[in-house]
PDB file of C-alpha atoms in Angstrom:
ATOM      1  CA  UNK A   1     -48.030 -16.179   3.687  1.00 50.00           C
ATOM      2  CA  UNK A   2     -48.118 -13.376   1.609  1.00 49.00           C
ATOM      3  CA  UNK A   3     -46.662 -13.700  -1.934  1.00 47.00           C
ATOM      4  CA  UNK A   4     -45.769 -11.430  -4.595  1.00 48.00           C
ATOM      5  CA  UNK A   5     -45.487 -12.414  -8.424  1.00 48.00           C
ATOM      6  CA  UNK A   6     -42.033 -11.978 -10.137  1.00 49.00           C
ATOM      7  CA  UNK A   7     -41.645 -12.053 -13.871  1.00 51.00           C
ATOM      8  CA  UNK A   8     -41.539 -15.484 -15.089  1.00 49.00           C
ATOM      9  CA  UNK A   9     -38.879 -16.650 -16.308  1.00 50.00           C
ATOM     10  CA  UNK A  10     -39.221 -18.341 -19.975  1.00 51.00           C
ATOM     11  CA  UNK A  11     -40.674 -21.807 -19.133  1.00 50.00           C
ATOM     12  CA  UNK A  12     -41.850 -21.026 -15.878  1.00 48.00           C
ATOM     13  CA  UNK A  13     -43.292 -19.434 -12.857  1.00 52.00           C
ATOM     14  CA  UNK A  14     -41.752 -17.681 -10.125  1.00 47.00           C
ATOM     15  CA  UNK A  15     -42.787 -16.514  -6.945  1.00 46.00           C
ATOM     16  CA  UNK A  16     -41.240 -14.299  -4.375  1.00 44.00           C
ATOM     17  CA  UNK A  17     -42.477 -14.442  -0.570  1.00 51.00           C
ATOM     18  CA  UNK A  18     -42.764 -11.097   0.865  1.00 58.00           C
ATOM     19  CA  UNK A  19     -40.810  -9.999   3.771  1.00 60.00           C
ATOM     20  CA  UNK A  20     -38.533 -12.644   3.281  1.00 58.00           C
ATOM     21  CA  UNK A  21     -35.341 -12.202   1.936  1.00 57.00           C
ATOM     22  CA  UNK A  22     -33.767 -14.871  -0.894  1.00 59.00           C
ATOM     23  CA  UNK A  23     -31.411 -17.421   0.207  1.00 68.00           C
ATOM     24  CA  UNK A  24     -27.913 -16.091  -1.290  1.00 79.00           C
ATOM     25  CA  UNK A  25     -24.057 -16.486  -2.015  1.00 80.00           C
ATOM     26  CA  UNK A  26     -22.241 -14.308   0.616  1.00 84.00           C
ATOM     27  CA  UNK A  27     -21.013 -11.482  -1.044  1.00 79.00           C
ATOM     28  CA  UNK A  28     -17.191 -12.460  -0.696  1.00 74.00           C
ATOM     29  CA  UNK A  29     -18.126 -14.999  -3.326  1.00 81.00           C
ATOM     30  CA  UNK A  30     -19.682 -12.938  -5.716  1.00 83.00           C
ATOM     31  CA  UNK A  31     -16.418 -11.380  -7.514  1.00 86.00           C
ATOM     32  CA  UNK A  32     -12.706 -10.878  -7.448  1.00 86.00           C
ATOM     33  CA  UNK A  33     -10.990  -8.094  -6.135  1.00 87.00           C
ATOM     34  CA  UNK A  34      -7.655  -6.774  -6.976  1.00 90.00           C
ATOM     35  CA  UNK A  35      -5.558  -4.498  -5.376  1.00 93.00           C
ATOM     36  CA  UNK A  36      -3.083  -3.038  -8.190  1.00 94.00           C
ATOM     37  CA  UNK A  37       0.446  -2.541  -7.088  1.00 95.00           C
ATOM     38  CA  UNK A  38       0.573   1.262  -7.693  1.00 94.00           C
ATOM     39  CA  UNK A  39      -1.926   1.296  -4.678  1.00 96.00           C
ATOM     40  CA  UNK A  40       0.346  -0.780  -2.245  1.00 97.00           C
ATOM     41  CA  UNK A  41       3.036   1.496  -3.143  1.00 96.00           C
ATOM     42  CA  UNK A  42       1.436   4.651  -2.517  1.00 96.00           C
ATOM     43  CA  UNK A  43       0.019   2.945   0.932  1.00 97.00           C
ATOM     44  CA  UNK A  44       4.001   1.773   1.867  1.00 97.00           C
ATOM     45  CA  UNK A  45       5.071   5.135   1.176  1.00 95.00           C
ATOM     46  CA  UNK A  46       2.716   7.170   3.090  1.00 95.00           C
ATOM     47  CA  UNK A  47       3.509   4.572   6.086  1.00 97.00           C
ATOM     48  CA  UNK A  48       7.264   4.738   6.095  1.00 96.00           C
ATOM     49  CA  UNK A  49       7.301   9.015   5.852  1.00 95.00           C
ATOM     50  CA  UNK A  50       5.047   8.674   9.096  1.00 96.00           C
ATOM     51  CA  UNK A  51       8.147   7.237  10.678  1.00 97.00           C
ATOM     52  CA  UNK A  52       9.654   9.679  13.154  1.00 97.00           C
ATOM     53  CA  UNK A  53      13.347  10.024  11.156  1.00 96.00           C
ATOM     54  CA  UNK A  54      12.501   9.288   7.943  1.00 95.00           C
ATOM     55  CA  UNK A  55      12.576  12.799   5.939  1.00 92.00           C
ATOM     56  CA  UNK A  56      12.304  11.107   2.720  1.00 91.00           C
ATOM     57  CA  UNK A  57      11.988   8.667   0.145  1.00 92.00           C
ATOM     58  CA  UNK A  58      14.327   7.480  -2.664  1.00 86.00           C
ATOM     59  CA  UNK A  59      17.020   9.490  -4.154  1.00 68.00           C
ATOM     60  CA  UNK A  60      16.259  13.227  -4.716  1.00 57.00           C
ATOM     61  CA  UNK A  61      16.675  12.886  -8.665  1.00 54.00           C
ATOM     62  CA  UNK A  62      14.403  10.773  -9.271  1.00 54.00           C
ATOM     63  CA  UNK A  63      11.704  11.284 -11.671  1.00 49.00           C
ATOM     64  CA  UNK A  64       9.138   9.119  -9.739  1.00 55.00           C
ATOM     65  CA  UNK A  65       6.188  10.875  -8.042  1.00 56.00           C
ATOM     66  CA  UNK A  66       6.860  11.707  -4.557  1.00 64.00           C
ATOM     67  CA  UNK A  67       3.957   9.048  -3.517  1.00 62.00           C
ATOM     68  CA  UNK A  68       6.139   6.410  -4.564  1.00 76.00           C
ATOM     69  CA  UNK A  69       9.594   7.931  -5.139  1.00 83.00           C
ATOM     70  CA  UNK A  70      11.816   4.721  -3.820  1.00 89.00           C
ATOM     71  CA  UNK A  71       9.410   1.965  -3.271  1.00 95.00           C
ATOM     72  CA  UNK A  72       8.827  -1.073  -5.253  1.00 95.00           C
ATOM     73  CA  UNK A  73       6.791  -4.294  -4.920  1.00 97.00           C
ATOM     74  CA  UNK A  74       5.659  -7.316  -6.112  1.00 96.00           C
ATOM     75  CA  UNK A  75       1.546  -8.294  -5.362  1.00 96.00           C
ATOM     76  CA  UNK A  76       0.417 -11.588  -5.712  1.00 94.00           C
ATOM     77  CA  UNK A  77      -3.376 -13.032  -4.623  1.00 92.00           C
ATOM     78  CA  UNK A  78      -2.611 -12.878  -1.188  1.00 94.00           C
ATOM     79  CA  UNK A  79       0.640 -11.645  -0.831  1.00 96.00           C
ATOM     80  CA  UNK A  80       3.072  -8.852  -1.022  1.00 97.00           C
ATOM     81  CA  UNK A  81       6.655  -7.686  -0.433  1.00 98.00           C
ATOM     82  CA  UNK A  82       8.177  -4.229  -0.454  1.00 98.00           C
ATOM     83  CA  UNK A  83      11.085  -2.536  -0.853  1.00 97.00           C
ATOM     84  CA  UNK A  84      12.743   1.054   0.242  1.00 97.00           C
ATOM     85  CA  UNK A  85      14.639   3.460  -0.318  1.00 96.00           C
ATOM     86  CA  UNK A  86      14.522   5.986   2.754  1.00 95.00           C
ATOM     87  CA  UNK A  87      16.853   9.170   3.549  1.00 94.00           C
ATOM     88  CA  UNK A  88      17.158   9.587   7.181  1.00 95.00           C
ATOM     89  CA  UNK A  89      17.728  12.523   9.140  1.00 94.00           C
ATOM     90  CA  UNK A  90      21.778  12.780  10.809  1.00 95.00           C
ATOM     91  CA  UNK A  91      21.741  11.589  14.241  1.00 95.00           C
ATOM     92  CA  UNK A  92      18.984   9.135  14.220  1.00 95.00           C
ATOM     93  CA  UNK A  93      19.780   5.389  14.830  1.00 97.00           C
ATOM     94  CA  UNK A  94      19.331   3.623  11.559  1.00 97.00           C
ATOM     95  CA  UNK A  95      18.575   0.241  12.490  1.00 97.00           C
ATOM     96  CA  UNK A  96      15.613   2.043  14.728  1.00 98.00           C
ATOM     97  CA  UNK A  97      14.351   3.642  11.975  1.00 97.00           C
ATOM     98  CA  UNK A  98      14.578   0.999   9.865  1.00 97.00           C
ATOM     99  CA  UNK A  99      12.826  -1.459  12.176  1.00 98.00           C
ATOM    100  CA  UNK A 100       9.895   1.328  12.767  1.00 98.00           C
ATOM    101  CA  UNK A 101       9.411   2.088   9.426  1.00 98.00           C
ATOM    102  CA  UNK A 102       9.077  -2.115   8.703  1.00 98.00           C
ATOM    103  CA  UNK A 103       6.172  -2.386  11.467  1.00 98.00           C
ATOM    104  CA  UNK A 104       4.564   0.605  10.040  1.00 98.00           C
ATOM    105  CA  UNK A 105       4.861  -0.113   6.239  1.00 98.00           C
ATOM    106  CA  UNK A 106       3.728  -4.421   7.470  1.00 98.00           C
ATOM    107  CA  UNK A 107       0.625  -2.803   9.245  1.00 98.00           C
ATOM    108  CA  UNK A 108      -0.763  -0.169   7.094  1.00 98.00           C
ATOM    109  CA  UNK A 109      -0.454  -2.442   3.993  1.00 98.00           C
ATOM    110  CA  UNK A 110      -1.616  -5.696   5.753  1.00 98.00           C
ATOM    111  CA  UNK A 111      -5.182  -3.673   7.110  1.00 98.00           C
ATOM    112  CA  UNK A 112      -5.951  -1.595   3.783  1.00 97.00           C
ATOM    113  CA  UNK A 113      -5.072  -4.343   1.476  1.00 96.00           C
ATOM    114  CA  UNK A 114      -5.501  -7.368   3.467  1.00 95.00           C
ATOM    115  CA  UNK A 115      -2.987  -8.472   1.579  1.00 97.00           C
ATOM    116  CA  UNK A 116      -0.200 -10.359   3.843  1.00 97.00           C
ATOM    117  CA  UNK A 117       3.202  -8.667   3.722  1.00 98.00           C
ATOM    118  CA  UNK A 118       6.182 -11.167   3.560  1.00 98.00           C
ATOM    119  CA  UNK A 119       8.962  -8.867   3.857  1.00 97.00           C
ATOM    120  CA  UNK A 120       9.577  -5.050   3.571  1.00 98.00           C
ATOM    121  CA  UNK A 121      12.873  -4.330   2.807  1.00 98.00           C
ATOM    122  CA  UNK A 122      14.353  -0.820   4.170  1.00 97.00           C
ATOM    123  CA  UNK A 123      17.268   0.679   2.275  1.00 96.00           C
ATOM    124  CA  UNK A 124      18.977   3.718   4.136  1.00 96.00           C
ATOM    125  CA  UNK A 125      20.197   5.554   0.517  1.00 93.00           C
ATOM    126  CA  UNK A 126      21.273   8.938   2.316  1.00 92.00           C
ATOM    127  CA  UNK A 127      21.447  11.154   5.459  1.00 93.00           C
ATOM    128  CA  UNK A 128      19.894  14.025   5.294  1.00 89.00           C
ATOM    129  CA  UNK A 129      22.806  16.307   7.533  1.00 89.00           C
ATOM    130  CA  UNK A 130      21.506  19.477   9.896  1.00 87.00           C
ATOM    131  CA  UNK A 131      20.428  22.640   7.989  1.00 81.00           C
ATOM    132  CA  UNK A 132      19.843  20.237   4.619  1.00 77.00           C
ATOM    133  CA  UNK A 133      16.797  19.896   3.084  1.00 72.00           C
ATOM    134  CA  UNK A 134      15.742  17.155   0.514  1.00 65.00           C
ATOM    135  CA  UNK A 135      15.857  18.514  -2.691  1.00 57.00           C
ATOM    136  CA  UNK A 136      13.310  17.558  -5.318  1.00 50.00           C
ATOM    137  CA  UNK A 137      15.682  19.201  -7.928  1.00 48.00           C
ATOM    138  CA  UNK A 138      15.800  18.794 -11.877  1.00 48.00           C
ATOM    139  CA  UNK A 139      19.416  17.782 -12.760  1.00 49.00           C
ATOM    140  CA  UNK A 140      21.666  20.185 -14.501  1.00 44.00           C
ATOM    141  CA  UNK A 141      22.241  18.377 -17.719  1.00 58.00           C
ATOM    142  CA  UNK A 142      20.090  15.906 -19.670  1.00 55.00           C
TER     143      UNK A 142
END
């Protein structure tokens, strides 16, 4: 067997066979990670506005960025929950939408994160009526 010197460590000798690799921790082992809960936000955003219906988040005053204008969460170890706020457009069932953008929000968050999602809570805050647009606009007085 071939071997190949290693520096010793103090007190001792060490040896490394060639060609052979080390007998090691799995790399899940080796660290945390942690998943921040501006990230599951901005992931639970994106999936509800890819909801057919939904033309936006939150309220249009709000100061928030648009990423995660009217969503909220709490993150634990291994768990999450969201809630939010969505406008929808006139004519659309809500309860649809609402149940679409749920399934969407669960599985984008649950296969990014890994994280598992407990609830996501939808809250229809407006209807966004036929020749409207959502308005990202500063409010008149301060």
């Amino acid at each position: 067997m071939n071997t190949a010197e290693a520096p010793a460590p103090p007190g001792g000798e060490a040896t490394v066979a060639v060609g052979r690799a080390l007998p090691r921790d799995p790399a899940a082992t080796r660290g945390q990670t942690s998943i921040s809960g501006g990230v599951v936000e901005k992931i639970a955003g994106l999936a509800a506005r890819e909801v057919p219906g939904v033309s936006a988040l939150g309220d249009a005053l709000s100061r928030t960025p648009d990423a995660v204008r009217g969503v909220t969460v709490e993150v634990g170890r291994r768990q999450t929950a969201v809630d939010l706020e969505v406008m929808v457009e006139y004519g659309t069932p809500l309860r649809e939408v609402a149940q679409d953008v749920r399934e969407n929000v669960i599985a984008a968050v649950e296969r990014m994160t890994g994280l598992e999602v407990v609830e996501v809570n939808v809250a229809v805050a407006d209807v966004l009526l036929p020749g409207e647009e959502p308005t990202d606009q500063e409010p008149r007085v301060q």
